[in-house]
PDB file of C-alpha atoms in Angstrom:
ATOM      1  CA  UNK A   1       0.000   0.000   0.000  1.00 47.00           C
ATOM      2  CA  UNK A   2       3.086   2.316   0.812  1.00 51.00           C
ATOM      3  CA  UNK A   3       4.702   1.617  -2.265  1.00 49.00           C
ATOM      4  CA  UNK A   4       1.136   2.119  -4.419  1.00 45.00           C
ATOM      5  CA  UNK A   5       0.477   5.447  -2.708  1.00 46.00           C
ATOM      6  CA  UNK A   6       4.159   6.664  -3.396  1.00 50.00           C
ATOM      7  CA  UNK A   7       4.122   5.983  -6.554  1.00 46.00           C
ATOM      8  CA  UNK A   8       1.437   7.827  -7.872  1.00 40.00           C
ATOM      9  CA  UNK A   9       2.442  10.810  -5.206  1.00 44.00           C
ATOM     10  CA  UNK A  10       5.103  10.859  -7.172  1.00 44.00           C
ATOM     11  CA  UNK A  11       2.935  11.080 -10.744  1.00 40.00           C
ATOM     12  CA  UNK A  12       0.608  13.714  -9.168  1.00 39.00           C
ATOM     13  CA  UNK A  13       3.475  16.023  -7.955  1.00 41.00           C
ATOM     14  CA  UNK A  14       5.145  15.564 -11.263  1.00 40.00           C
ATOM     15  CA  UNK A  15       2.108  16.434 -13.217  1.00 36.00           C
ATOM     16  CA  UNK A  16       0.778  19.452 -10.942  1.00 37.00           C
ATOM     17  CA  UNK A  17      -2.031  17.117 -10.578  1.00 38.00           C
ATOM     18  CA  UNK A  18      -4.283  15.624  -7.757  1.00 37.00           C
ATOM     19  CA  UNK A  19      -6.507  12.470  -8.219  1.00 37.00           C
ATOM     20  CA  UNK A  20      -7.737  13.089 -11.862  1.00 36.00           C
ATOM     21  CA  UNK A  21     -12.078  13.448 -11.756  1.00 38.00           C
ATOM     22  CA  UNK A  22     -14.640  13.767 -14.352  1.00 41.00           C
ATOM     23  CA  UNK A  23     -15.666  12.439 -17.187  1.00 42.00           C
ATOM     24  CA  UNK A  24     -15.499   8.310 -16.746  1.00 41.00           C
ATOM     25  CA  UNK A  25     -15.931   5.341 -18.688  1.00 38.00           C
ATOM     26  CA  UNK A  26     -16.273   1.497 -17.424  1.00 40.00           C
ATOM     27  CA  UNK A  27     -16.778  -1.584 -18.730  1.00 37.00           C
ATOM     28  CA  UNK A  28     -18.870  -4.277 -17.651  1.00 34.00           C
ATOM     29  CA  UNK A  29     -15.128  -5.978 -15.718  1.00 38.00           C
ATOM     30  CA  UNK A  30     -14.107  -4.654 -13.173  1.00 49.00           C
ATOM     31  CA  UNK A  31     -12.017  -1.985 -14.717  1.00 53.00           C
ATOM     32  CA  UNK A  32     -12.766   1.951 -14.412  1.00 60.00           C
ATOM     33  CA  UNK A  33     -11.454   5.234 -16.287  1.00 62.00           C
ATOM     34  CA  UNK A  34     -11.250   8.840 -15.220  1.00 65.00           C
ATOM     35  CA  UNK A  35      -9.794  12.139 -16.609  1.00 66.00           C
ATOM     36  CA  UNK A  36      -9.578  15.171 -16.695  1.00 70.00           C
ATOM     37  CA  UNK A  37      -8.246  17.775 -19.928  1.00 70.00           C
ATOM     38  CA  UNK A  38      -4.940  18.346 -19.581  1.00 70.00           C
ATOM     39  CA  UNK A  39      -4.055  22.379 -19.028  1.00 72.00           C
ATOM     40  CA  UNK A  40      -1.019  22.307 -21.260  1.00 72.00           C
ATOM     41  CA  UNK A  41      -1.866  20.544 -24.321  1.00 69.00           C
ATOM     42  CA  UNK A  42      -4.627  19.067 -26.826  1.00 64.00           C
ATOM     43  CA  UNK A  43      -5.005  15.886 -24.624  1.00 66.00           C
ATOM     44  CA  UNK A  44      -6.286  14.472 -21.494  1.00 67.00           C
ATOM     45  CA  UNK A  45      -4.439  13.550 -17.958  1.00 70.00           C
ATOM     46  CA  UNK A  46      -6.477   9.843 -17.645  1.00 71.00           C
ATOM     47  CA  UNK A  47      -6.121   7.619 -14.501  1.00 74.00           C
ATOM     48  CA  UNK A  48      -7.606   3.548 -15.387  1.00 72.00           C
ATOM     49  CA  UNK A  49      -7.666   0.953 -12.619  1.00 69.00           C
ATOM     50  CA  UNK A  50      -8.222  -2.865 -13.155  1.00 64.00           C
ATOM     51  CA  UNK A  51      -8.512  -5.831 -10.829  1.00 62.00           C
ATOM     52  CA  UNK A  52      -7.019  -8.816 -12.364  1.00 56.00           C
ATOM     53  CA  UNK A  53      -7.473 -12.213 -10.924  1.00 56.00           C
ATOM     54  CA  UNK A  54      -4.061 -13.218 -12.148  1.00 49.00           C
ATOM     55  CA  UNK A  55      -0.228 -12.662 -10.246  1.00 47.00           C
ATOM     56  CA  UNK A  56       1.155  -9.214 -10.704  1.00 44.00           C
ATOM     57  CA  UNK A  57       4.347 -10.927 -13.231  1.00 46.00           C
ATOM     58  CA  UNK A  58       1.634 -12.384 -15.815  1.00 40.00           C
ATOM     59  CA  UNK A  59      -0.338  -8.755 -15.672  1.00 44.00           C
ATOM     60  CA  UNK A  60       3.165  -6.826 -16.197  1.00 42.00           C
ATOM     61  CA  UNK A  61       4.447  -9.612 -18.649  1.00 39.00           C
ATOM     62  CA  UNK A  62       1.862  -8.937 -20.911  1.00 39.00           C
ATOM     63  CA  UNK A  63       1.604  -5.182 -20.620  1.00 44.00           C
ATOM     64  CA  UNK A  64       5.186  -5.015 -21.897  1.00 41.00           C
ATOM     65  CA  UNK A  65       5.548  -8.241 -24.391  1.00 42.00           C
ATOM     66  CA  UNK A  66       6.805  -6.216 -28.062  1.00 41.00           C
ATOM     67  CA  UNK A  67       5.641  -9.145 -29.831  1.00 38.00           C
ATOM     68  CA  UNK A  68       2.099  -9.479 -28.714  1.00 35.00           C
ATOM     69  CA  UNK A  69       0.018  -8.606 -31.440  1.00 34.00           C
ATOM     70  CA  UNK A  70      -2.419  -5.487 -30.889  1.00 34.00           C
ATOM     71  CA  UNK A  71      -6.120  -8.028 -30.735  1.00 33.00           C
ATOM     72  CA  UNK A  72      -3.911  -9.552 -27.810  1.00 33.00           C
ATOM     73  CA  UNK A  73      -3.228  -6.140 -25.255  1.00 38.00           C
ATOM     74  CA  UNK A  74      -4.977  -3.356 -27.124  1.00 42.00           C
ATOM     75  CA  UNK A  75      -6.303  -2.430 -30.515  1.00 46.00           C
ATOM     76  CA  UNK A  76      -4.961   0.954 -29.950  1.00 59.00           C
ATOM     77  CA  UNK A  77      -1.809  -0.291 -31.051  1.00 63.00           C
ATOM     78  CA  UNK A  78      -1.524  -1.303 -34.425  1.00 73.00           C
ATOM     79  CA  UNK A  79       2.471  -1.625 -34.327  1.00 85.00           C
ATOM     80  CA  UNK A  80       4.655  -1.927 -31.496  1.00 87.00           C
ATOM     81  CA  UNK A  81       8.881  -2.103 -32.013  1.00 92.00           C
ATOM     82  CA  UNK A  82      12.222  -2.443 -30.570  1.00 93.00           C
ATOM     83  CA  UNK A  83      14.168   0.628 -31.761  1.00 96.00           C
ATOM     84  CA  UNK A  84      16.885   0.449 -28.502  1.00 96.00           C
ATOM     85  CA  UNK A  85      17.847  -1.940 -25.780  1.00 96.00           C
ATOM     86  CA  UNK A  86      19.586   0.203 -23.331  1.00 96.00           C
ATOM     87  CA  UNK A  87      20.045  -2.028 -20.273  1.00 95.00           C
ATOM     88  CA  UNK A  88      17.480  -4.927 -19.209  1.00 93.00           C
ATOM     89  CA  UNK A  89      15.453  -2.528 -17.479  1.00 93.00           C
ATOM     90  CA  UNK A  90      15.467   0.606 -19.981  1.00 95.00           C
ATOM     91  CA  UNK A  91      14.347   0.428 -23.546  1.00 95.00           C
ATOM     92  CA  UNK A  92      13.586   2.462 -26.516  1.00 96.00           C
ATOM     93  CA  UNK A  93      10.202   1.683 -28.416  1.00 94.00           C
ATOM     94  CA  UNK A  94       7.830   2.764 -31.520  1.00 95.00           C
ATOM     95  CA  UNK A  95       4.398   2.372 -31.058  1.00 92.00           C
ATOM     96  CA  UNK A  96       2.182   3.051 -33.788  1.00 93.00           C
ATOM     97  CA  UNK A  97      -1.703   3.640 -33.757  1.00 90.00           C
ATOM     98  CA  UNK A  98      -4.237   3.325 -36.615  1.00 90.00           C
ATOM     99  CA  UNK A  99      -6.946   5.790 -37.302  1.00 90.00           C
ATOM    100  CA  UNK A 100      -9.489   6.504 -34.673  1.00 85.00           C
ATOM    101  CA  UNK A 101     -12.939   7.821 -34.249  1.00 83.00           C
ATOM    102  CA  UNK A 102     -14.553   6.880 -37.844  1.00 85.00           C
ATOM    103  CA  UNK A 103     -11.245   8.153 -39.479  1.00 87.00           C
ATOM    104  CA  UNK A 104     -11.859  11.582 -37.352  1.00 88.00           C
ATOM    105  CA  UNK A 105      -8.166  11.019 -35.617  1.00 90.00           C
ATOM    106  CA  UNK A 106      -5.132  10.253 -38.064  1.00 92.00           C
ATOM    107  CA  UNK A 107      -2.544   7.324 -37.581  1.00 93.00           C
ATOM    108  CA  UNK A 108       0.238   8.077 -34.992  1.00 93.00           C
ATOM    109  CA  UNK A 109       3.300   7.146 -34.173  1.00 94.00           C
ATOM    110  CA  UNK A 110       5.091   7.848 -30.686  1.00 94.00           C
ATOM    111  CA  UNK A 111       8.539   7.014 -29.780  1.00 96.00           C
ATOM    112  CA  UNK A 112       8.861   6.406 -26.170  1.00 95.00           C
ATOM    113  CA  UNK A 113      11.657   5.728 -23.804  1.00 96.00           C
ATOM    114  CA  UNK A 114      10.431   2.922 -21.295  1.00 95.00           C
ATOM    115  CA  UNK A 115      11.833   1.386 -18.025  1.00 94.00           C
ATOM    116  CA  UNK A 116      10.488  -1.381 -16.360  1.00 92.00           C
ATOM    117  CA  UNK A 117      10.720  -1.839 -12.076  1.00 92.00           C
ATOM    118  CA  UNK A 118      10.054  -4.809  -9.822  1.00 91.00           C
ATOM    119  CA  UNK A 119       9.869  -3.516  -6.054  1.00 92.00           C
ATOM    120  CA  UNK A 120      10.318  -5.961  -3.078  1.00 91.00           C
ATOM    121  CA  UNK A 121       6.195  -6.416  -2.053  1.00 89.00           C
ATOM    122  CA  UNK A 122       5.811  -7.498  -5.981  1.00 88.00           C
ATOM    123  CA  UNK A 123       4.683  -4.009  -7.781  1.00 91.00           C
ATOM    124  CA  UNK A 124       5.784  -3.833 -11.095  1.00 90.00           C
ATOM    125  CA  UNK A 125       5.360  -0.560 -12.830  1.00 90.00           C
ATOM    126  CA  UNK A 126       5.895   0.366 -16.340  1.00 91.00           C
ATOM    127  CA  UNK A 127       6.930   4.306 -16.699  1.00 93.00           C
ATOM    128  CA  UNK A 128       7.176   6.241 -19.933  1.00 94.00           C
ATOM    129  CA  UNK A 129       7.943   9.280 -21.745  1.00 95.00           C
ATOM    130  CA  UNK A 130       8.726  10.529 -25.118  1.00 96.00           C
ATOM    131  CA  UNK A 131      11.820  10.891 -26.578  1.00 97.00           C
ATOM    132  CA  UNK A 132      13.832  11.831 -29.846  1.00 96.00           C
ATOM    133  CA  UNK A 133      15.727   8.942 -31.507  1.00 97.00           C
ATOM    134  CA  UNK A 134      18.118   9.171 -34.513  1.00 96.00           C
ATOM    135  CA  UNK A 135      16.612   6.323 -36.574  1.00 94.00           C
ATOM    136  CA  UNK A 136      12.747   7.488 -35.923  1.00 94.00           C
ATOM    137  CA  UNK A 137      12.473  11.070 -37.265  1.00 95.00           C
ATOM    138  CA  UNK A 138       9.029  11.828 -38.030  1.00 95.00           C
ATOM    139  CA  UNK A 139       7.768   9.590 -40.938  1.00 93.00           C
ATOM    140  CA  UNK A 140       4.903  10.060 -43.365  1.00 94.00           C
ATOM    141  CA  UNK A 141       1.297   8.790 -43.296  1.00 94.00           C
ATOM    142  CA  UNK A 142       2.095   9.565 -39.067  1.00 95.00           C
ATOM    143  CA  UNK A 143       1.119  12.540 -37.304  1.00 94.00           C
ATOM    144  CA  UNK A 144       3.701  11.898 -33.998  1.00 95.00           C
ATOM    145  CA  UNK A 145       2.118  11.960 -30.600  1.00 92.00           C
ATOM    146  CA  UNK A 146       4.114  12.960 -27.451  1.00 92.00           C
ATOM    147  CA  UNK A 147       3.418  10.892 -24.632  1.00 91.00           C
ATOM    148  CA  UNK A 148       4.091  12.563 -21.170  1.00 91.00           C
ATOM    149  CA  UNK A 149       5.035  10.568 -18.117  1.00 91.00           C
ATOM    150  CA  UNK A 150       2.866   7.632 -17.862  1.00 89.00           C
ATOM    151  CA  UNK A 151       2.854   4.356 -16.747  1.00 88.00           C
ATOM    152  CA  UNK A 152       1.445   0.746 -15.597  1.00 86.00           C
ATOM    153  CA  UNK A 153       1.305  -0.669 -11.952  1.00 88.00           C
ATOM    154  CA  UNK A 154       0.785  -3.782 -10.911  1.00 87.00           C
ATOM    155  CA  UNK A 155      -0.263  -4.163  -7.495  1.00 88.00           C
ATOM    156  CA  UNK A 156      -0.455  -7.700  -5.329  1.00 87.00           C
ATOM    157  CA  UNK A 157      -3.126  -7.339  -3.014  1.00 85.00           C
ATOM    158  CA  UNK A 158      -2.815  -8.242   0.541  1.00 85.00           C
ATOM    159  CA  UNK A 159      -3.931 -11.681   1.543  1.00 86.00           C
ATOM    160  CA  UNK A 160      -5.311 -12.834  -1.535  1.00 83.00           C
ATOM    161  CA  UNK A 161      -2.056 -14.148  -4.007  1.00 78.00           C
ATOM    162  CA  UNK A 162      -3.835 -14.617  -7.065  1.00 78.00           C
ATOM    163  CA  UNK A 163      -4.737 -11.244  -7.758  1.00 80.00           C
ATOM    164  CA  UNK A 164      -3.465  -8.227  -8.949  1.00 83.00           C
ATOM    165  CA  UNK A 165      -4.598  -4.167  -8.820  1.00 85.00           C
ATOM    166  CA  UNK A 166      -3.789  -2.585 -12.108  1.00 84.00           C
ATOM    167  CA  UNK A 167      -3.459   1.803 -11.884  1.00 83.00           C
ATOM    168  CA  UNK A 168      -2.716   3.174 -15.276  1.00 83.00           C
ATOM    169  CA  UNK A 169      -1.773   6.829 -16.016  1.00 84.00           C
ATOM    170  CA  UNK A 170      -1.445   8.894 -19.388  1.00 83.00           C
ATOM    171  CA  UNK A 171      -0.761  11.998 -20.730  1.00 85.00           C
ATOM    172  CA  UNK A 172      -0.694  11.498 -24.053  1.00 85.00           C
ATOM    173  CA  UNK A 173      -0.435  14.645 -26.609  1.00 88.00           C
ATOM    174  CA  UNK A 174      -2.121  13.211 -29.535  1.00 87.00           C
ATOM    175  CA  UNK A 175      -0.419  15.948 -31.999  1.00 87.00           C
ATOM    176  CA  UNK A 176      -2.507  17.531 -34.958  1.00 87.00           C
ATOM    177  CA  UNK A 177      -5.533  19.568 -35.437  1.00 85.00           C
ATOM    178  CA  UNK A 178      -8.338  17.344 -33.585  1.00 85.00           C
ATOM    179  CA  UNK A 179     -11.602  18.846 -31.803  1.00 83.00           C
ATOM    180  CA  UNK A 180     -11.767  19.519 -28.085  1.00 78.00           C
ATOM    181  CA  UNK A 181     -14.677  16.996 -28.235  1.00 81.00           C
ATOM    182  CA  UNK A 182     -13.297  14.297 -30.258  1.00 82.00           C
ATOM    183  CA  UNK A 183      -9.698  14.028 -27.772  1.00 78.00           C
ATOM    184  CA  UNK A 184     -12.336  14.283 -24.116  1.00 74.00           C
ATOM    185  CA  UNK A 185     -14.573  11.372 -25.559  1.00 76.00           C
ATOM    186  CA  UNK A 186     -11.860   9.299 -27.232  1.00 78.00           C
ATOM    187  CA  UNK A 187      -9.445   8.576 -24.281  1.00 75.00           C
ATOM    188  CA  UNK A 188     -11.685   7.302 -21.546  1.00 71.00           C
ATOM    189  CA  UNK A 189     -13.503   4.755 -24.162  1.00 74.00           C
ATOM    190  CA  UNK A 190     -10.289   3.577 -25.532  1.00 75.00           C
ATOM    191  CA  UNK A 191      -8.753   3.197 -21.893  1.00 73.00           C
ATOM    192  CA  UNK A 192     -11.729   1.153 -20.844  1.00 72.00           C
ATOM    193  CA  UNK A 193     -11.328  -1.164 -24.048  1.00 76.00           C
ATOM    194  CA  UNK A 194      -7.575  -1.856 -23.387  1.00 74.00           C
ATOM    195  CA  UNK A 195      -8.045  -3.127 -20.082  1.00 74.00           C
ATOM    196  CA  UNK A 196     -10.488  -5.629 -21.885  1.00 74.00           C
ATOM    197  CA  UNK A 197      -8.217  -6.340 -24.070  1.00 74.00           C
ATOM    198  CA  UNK A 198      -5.566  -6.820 -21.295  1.00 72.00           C
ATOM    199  CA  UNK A 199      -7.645  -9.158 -19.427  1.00 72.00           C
ATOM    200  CA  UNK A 200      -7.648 -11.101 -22.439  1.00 74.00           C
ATOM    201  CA  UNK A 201      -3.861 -11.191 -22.981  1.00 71.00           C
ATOM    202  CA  UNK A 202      -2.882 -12.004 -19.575  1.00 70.00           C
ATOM    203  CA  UNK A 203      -6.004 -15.082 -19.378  1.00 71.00           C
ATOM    204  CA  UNK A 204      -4.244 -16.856 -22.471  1.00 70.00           C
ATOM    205  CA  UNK A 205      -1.054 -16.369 -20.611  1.00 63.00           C
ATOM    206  CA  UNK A 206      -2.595 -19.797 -19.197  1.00 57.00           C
ATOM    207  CA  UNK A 207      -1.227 -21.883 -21.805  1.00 55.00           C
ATOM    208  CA  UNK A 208       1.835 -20.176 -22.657  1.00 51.00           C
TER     209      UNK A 208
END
């Protein structure tokens, strides 16, 4: 519980934030989505939570797999790539995104530089922010997104080993000319559908 509340201190006193509120989405799991627009760009701060009835390692495993295909963690990722291994930890990645809201919201492409922890009570969290890289200039067909510190935490909960508490946090700048509208009603949905999706991925973990 220490580490869980410290951690996302730590993401509200980066962000200027407090615990995000307003609009919300939630699926019919037991997964939940709120945000708030974000004061300094075209995007939304967006806080997701998930209780999964799997160990925190088979939640974080899938959550950062490259080579899981986007049906399998999220369809908001249509392309997801290796572009540096820094250490074990600390990596370099390209995600890419196909169009979104009827065609309303472009493809994009964010390059992200991602480390992965492992604390001693079991958390795992996944942090991220964007990042310029050499070999992934801008590229055409993509508008590029910026995504602001953000993350994944995995959570054991307290007397009951076979479950995990997933927190998810994102400021993503999706780039472009896009409606105020569009960007608040967007983010929330797709957050709910990737912890389907998630749920998913980490069940067929089962029988791999």
């Amino acid at each position: 519980m220490k580490t869980r509340r410290r951690l996302w201190g730590n993401v509200c006193r980066a962000t200027g934030g407090t615990s995000p509120a307003g609009r919300s989405a939630r699926s019919r799991m037991t997964s939940s989505c709120l945000g708030v627009p974000h004061p300094s760009f075209l995007g939304m701060f967006i806080r997701g939570g998930y209780r999964q009835r799997q160990p925190g390692e088979s939640v974080g495993v899938s959550e950062t797999r490259p080579q899981w295909t986007p049906s399998q963690v999220g369809q908001q990722r249509e392309k997801f790539e290796l572009v540096e291994q820094i250490t074990e930890d600390i990596s370099i990645c390209r995600t890419v995104t196909p169009s979104a809201a009827m065609g309303i919201i472009a493809p994009r492409d964010f390059v992200d530089v991602i480390l992965v922890k492992q604390y001693e009570d079991g958390t795992i969290s996944s942090n991220a922010t964007n990042v310029t890289h050499a070999s992934c200039p801008p590229q055409s067909g993509f508008v590029r997104g910026f995504n602001h510190p953000c993350g994944c935490i995995c959570v054991p909960i307290s007397g009951e080993p076979n479950k995990t508490q997933v927190f998810s946090f994102f400021q993503t700048d999706l780039g472009g000319l896009l409606p105020r509208s569009v960007v608040d009603s967007f983010f929330p949905s797709s957050m709910s559908e990737f912890y389907g999706n998630l749920a998913k991925a980490v069940k067929s973990l089962k029988d791999f």
